[in-house]
Short mmCIF file of C-alpha atoms in Angstrom, two decimals:
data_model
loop_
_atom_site.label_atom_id
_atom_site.label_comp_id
_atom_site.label_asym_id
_atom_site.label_seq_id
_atom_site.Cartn_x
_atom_site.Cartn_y
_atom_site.Cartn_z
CA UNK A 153 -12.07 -13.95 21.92
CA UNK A 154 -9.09 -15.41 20.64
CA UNK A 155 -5.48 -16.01 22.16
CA UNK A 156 -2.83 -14.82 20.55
CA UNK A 157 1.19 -15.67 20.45
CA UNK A 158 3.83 -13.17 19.80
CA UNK A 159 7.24 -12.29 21.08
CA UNK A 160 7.38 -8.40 21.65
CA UNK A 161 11.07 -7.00 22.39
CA UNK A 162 12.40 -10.31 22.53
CA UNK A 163 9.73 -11.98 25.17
CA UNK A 164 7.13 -14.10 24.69
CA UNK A 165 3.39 -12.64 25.15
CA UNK A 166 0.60 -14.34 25.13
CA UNK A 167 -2.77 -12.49 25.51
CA UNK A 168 -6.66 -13.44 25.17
CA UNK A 169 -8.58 -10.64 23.53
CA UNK A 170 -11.64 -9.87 21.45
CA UNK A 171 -10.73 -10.29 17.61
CA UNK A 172 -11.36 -7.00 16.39
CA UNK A 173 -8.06 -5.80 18.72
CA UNK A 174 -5.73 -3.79 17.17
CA UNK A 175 -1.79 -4.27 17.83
CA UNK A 176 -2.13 -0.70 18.70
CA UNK A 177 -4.07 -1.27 21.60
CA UNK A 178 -2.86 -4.39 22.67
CA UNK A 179 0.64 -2.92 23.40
CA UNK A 180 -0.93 -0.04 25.05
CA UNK A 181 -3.60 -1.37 27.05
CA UNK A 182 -2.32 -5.17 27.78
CA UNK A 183 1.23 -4.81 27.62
CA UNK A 184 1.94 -1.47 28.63
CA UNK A 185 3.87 -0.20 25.93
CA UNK A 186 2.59 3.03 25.89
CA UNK A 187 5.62 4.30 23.59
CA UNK A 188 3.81 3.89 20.39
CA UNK A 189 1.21 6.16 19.62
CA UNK A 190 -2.32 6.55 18.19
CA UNK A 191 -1.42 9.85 15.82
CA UNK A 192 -4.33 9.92 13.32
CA UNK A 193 -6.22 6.57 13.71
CA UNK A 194 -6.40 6.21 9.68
CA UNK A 195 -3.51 4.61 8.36
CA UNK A 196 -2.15 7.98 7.35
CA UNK A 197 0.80 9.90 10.39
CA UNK A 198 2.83 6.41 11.61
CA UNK A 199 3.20 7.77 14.95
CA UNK A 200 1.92 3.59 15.95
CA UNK A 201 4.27 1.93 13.22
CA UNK A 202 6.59 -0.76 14.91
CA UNK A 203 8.38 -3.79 13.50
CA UNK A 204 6.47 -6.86 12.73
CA UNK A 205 9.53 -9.76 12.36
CA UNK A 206 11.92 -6.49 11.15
CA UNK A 207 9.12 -4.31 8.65
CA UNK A 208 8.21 -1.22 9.80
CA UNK A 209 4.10 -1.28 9.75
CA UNK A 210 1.04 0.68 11.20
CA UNK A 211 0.18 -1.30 14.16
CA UNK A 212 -3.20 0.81 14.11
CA UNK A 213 -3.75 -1.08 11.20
CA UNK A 214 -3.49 -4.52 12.27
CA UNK A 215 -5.70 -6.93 13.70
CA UNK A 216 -3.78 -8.94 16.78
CA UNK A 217 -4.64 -12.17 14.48
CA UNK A 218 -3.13 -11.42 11.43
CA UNK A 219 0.31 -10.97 13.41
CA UNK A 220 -0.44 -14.00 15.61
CA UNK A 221 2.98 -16.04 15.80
CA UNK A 222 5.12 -12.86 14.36
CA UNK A 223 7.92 -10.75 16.19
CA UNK A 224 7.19 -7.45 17.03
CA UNK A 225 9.68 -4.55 18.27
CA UNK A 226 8.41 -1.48 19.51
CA UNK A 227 9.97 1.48 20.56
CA UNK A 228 10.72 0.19 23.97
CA UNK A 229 12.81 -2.73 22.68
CA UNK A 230 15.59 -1.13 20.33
CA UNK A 231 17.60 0.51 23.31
CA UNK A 232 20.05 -2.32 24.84
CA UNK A 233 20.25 -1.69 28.21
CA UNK A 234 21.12 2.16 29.03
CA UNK A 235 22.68 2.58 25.63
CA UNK A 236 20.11 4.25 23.21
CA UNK A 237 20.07 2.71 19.66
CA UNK A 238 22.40 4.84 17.46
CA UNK A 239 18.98 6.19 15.96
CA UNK A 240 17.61 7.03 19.13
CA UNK A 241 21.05 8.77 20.15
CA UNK A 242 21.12 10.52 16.61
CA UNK A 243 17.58 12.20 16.96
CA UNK A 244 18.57 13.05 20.56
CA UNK A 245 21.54 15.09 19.23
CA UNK A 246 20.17 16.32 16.56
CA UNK A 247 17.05 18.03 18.21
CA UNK A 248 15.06 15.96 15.91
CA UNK A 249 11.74 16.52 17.40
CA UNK A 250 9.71 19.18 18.58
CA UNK A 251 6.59 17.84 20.97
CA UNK A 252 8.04 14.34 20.53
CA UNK A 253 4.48 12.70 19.63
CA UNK A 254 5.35 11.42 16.00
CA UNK A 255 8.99 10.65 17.25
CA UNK A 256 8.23 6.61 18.38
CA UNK A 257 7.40 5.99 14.88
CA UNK A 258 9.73 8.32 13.17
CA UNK A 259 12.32 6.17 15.05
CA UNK A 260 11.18 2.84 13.64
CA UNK A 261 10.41 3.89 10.57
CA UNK A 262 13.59 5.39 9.91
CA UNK A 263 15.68 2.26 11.25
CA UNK A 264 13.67 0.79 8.66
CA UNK A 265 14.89 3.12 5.93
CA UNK A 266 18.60 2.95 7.10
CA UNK A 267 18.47 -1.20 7.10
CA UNK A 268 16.44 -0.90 3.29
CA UNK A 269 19.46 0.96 1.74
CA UNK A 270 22.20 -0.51 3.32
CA UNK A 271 23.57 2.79 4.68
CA UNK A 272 23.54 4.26 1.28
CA UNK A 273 21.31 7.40 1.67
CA UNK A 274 20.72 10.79 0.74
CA UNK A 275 18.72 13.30 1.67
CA UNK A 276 16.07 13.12 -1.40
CA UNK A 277 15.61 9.82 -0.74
CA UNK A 278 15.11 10.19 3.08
CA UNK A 279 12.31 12.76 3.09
CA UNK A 280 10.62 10.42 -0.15
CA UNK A 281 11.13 7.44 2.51
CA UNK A 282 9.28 9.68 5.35
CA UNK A 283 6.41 10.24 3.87
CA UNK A 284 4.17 7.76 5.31
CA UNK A 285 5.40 9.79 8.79
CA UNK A 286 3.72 12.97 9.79
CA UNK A 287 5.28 15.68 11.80
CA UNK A 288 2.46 18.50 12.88
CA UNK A 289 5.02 20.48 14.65
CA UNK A 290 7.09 20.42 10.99
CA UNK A 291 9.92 19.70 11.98
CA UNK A 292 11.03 17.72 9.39
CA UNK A 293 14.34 19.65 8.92
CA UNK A 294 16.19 18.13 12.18
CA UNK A 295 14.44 14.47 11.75
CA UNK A 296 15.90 14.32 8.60
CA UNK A 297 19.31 15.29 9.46
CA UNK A 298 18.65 12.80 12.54
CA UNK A 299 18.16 9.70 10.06
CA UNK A 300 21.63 10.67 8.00
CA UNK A 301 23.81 11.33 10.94
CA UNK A 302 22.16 7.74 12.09
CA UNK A 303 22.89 6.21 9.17
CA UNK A 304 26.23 6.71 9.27
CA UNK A 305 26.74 5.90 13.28
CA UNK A 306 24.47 2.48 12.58
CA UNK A 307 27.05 1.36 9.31
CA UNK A 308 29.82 2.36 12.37
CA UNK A 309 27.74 -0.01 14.94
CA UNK A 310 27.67 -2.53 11.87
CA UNK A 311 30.97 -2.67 10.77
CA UNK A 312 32.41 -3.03 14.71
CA UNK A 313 30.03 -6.19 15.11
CA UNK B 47 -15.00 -1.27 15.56
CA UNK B 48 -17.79 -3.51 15.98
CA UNK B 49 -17.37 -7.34 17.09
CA UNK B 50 -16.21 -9.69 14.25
CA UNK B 51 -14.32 -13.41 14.02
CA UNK B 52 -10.85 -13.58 12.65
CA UNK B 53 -10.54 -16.84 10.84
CA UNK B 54 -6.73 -17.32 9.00
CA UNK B 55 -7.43 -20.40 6.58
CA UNK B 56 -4.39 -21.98 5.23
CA UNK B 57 -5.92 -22.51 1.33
CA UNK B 58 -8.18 -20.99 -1.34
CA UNK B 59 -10.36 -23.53 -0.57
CA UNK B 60 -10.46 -23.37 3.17
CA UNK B 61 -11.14 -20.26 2.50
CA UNK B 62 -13.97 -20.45 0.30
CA UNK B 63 -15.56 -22.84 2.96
CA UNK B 64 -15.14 -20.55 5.74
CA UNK B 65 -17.45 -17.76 3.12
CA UNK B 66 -19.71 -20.31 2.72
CA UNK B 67 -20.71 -20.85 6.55
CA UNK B 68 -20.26 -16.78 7.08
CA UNK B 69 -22.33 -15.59 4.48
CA UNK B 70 -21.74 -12.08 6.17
CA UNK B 71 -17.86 -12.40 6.12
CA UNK B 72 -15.43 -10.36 4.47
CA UNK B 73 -11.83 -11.05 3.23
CA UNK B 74 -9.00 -9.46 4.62
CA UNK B 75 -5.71 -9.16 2.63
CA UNK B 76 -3.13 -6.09 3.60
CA UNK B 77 -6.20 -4.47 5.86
CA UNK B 78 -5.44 -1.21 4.77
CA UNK B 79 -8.60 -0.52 3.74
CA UNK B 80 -11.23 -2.60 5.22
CA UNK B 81 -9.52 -2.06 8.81
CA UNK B 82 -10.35 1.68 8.54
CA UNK B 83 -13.77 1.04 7.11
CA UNK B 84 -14.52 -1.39 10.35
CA UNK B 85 -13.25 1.34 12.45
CA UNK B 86 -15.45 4.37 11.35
CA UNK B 87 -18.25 1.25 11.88
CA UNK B 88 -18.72 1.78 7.53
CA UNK B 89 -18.18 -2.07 7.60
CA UNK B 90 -19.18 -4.77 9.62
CA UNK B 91 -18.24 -8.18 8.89
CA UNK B 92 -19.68 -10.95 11.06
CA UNK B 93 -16.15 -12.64 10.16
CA UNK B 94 -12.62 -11.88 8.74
CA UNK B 95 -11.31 -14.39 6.59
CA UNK B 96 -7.52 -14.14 6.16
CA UNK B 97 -5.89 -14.11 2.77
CA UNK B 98 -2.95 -12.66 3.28
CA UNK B 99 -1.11 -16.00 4.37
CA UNK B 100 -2.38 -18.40 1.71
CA UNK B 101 1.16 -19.38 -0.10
CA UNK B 102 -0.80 -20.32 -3.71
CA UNK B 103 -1.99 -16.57 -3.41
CA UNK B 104 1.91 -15.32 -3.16
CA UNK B 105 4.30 -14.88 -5.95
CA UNK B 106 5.76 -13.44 -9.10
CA UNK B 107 6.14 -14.97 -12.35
CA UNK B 108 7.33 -13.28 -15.62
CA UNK B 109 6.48 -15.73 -19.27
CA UNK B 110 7.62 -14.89 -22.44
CA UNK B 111 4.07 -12.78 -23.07
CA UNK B 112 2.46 -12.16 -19.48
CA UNK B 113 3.59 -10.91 -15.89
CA UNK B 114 1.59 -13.12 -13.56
CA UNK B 115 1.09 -11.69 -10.15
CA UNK B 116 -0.19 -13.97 -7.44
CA UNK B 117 -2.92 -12.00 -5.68
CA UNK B 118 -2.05 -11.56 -2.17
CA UNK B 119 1.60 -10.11 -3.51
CA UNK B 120 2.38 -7.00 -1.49
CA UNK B 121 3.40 -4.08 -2.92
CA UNK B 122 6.63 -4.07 -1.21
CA UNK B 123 7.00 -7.37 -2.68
CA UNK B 124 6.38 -6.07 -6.48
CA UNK B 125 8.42 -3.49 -6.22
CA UNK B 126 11.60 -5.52 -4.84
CA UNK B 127 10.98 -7.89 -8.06
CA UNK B 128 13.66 -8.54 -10.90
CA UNK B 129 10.89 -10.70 -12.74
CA UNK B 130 8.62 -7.48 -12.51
CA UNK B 131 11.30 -4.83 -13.51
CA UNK B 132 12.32 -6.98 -16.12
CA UNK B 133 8.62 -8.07 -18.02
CA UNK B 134 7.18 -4.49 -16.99
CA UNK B 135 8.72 -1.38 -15.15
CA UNK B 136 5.71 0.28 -15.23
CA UNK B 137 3.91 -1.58 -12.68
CA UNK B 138 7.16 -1.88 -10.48
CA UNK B 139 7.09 2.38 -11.13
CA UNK B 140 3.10 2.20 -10.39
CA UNK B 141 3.86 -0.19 -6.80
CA UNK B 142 6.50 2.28 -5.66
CA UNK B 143 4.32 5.52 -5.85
CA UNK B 144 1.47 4.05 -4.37
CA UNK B 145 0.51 4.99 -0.42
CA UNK B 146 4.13 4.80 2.02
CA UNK B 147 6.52 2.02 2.80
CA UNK B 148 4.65 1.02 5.75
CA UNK B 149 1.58 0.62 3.69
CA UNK B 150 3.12 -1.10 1.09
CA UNK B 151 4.48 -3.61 3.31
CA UNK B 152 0.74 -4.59 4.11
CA UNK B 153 -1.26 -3.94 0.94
CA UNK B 154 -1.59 -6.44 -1.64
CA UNK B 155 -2.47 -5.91 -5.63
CA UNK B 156 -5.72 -8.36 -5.42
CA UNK B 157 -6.75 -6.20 -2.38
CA UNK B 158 -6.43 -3.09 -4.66
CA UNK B 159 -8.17 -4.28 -7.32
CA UNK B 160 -11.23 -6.29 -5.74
CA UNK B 161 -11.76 -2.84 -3.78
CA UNK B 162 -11.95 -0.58 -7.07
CA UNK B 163 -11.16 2.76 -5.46
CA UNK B 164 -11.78 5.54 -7.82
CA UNK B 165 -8.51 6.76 -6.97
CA UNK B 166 -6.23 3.38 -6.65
CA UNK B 167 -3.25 2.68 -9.06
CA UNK B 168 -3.96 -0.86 -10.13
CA UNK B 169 -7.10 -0.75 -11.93
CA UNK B 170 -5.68 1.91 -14.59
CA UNK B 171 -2.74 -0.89 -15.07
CA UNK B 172 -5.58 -3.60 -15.37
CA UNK B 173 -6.82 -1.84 -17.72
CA UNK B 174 -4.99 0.03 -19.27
CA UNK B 175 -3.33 -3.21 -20.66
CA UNK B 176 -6.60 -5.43 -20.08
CA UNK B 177 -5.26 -7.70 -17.61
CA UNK B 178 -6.82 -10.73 -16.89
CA UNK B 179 -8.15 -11.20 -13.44
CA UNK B 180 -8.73 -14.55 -12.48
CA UNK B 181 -10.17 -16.24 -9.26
CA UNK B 182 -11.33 -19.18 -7.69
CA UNK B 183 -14.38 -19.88 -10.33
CA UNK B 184 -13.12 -18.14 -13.32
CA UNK B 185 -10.79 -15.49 -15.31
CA UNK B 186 -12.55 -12.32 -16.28
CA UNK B 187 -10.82 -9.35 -18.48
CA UNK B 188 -9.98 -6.15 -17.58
CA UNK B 189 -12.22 -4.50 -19.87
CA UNK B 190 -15.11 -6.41 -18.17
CA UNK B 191 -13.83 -6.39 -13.99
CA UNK B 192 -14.08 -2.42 -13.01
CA UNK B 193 -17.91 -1.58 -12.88
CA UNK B 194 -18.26 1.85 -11.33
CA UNK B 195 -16.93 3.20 -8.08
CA UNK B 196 -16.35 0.25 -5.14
CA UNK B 197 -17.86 -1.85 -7.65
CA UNK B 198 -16.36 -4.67 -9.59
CA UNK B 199 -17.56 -8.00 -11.58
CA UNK B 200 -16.88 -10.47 -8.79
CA UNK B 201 -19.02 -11.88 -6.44
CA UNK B 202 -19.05 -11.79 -3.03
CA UNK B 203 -17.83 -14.94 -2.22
CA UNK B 204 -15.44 -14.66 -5.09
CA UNK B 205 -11.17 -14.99 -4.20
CA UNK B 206 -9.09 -13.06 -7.09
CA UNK B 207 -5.70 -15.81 -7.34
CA UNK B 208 -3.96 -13.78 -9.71
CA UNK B 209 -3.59 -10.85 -12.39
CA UNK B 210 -2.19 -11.59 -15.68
CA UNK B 211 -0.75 -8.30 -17.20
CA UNK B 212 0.13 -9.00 -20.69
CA UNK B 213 3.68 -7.71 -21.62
CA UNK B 214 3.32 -4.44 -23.82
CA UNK B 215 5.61 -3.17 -26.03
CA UNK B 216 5.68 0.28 -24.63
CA UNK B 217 4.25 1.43 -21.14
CA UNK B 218 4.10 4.48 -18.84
CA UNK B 219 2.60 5.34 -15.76
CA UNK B 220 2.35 9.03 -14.35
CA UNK B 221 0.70 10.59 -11.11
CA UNK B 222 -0.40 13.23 -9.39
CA UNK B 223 -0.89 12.60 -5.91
CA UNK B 224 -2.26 13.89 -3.05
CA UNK B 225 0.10 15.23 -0.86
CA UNK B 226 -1.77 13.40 2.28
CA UNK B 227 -3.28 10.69 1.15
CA UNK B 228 -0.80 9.69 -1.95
CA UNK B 229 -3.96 8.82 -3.96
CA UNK B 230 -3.89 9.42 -6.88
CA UNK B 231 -5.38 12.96 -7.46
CA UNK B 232 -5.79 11.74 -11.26
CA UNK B 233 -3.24 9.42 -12.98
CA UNK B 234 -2.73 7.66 -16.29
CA UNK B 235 -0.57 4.65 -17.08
CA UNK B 236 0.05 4.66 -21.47
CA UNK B 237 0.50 1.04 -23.43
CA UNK B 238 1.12 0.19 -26.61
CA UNK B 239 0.67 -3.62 -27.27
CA UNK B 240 2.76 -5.60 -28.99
CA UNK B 241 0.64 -5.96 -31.65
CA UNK B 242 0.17 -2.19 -31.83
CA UNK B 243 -3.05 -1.48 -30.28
CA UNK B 244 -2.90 1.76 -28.09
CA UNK B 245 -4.77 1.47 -24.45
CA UNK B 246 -4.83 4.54 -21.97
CA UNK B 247 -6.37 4.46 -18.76
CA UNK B 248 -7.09 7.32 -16.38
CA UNK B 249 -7.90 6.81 -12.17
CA UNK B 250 -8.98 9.33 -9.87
CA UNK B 251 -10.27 11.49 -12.55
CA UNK B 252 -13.98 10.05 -12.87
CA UNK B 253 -16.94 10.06 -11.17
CA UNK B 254 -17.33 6.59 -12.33
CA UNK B 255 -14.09 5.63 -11.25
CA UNK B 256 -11.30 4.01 -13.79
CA UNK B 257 -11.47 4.58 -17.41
CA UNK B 258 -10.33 4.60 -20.88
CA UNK B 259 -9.04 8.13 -22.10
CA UNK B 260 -10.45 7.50 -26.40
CA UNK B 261 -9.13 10.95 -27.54
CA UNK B 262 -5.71 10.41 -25.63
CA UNK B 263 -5.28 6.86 -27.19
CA UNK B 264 -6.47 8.25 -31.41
CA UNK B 265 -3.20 10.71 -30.75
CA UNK B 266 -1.40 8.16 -29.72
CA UNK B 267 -2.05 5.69 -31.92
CA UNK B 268 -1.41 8.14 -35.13
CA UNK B 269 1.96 9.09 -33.41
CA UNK B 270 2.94 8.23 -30.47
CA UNK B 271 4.83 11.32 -28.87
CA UNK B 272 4.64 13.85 -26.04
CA UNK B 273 3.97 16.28 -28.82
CA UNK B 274 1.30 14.36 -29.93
CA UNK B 275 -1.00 15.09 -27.26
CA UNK B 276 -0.11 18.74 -26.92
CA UNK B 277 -3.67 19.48 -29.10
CA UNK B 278 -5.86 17.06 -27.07
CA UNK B 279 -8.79 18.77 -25.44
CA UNK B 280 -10.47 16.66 -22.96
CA UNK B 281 -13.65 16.95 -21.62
CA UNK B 282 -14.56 17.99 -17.95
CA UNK B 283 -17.83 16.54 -18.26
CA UNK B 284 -18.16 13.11 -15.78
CA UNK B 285 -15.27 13.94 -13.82
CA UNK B 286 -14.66 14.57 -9.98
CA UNK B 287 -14.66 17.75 -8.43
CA UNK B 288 -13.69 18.56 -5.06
CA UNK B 289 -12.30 20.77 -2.57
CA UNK B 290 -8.81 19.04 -4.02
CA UNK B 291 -9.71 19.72 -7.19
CA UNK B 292 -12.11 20.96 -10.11
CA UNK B 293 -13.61 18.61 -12.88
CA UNK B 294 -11.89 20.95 -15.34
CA UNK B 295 -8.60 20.88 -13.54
CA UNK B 296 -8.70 17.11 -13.09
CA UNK B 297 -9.53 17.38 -17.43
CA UNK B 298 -6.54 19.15 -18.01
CA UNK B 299 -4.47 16.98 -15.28
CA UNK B 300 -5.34 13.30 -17.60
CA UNK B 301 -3.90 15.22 -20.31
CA UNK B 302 -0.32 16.21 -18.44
CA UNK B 303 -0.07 13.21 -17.00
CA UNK B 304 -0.81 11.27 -20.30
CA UNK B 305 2.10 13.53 -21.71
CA UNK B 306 4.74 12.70 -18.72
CA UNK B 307 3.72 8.90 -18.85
CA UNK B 308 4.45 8.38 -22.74
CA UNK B 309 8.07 10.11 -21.76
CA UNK B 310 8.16 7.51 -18.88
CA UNK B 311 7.10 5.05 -21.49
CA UNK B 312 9.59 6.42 -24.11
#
């Protein structure tokens, strides 16, 4: 057992667990955060990716201890308030998701993407940047058209700060 | 998973220590393959030693004759590089084709290469352009490090520090991937040394894992052009075959991609 430090959504967490914890689990079962989801368990569909100190990663990946000290922002923490986060909103209008399972980690991921190219995307380069995201209902049509319409409305949010 | 320790030492040598008192430890870099190995229960370390926040393991040089790679690099890391684009584009082309963004925020080229998967993208660079490897106790070549599938020259207590890719005069790397996975399905990275010498290397193609492609590199070496290669028969025997693939399919696949990655190279 081991006790580990991290602020998750901006608050400070401490938890005792067995080493071989997963962030996955910790923010499911400790915490729970219950937004980010255990897709394929093998590093492969994203549905668990979250932020670790602002990069996207696969939380079913990590080991609490490697991440001991870092920031972490799930799903629950992009939202302020009652006002969903302009990718959030964009997916919402955009229908981008069928059964919704892959859609926690298709969010992070793509605020990710957006903050990587400065707002400067296209299409190609959105579905290239997806990959490591898996969508079994296939509905990769409206996501992507989710994560350009959000790009614009987050250079928007940007530019009014 | 089963049980294990989680140890993050701050230095190579701490590090090394740590081994020493856990003789059934592993190291831990990115994670993003010995984390699923613990989970199917393949693995089971007694102890995790940390690498992947050592700062004499992170870093990117470029010399006059060598990019120098600091072993616990990420990928994400190489490919956001100037030094790298600069000395050698191929391995910055290599880093950005290899698993997703989330993946290669995590994984590290010394993970990559200490693992030896018969399908990673590093050990065809390694040694393709004989790259020297070197760790805590020594430096070892690239012609001497890969030794069959999982299997490498170090030791088990052994710490890669850095790689030392010599800068070639020409270089190319070109992949077919799996469309799940992004392994590669078989790829070949193409160099020409500066002093003329012609190395091709070939990964996910063998059932030995990386290797040298000899009838690929004559052709190249007596011209080096696409067109070159368009005669080149190579053989299916010792390669992989699998539901993704045949032998013979992955024979003529070395060949195509030897083709696209001297165009790469140009």
């Amino acid at each position: 057992m081991s006790t580990v430090k991290l602020t998750v959504n901006g608050k400070s967490v401490s938890a005792t667990v067995e080493d071989r914890t997963l962030l996955v689990h910790l923010l499911r079962e400790n915490l729970n955060l219950t937004g980010t989801h255990v897709g394929c368990d093998t590093s492969q569909c994203g549905a668990c990716i979250v932020h670790i100190d602002g990069k996207a990663v696969k939380s079913c990946t990590t080991l609490v201890g490697q991440i001991d000290g870092a920031n972490v922002t799930t799903i629950e923490g992009i939202a302020k308030g009652d006002q969903l986060h302009p990718m959030q909103a964009a997916f919402r209008d955009n229908h981008g998701l069928q059964c919704g399972y892959c859609t926690p980690g298709m969010i992070m991921s793509a605020i990710d993407i957006v903050n990587r190219h400065a707002g400067d995307l296209d299409e190609e380069t959105v579905r290239h940047e997806l990959e490591g995201n898996i969508c079994r209902c296939t509905g990769y049509h409206n996501i992507v058209k989710s994560v350009l319409d959000a790009a614009g409305r987050m250079k928007v949010a940007q530019a009014a700060e | 998973m089963y049980e294990t320790t989680y140890h993050r030492p701050a230095s190579i040598d701490e590090a090394a220590a740590l081994f020493a008192k856990h003789p059934e430890a592993k190291y831990l870099a990115g994670g993003h393959t010995l984390i699923p190995v613990m989970k199917q229960r393949l693995a089971a370390p007694s102890d995790i030693i940390d690498l992947a926040k050592i700062k004499d393991l992170i870093g990117i040089e470029a010399t006059s004759d060598a990019l120098i790679i600091k072993a616990a690099t990420t990928y994400y890391d190489i490919t956001q590089s100037p030094a790298a684009k600069k000395a050698i584009p191929a391995i910055v082309h290599l880093t950005s084709v290899l698993g997703d963004p989330a993946v290669r925020y995590r994984g590290t080229i010394g993970g990559s290469i200490a693992n030896n998967d018969p399908a990673a993208d590093y050990p065809a660079a390694v040694l393709a352009l004989n790259a020297t490897i070197k760790t805590n106790k020594r430096e070892i070549k690239g012609d001497d490090f890969f030794q069959g599938l999982f299997s490498t020259a170090l030791e088990e207590d052994e710490i890669i520090t850095s790689v030392s890719f010599p800068i070639p005069a020409k270089a190319g790397y070109a992949k077919m991937r799996h469309p799940a996975s992004r392994f590669a399905l078989t790829a070949v990275f193409v160099a020409q040394t500066r002093s003329g010498e012609v190395r091709v290397a070939a990964t996910g193609a063998s059932q030995s894992g990386v290797m040298r492609v000899p009838a690929i590199e004559a052709a190249l070496k007596a011209n080096w052009s696409v067109g070159a290669l368009d005669s080149v028969k190579i053989s299916a025997d010792g390669l992989m075959g699998d539901i993704h693939g045949s032998a013979e399919y992955r024979a003529n696949l070395i060949k195509v991609m030897a083709q696209r990655a001297v165009e790469a190279a140009g």
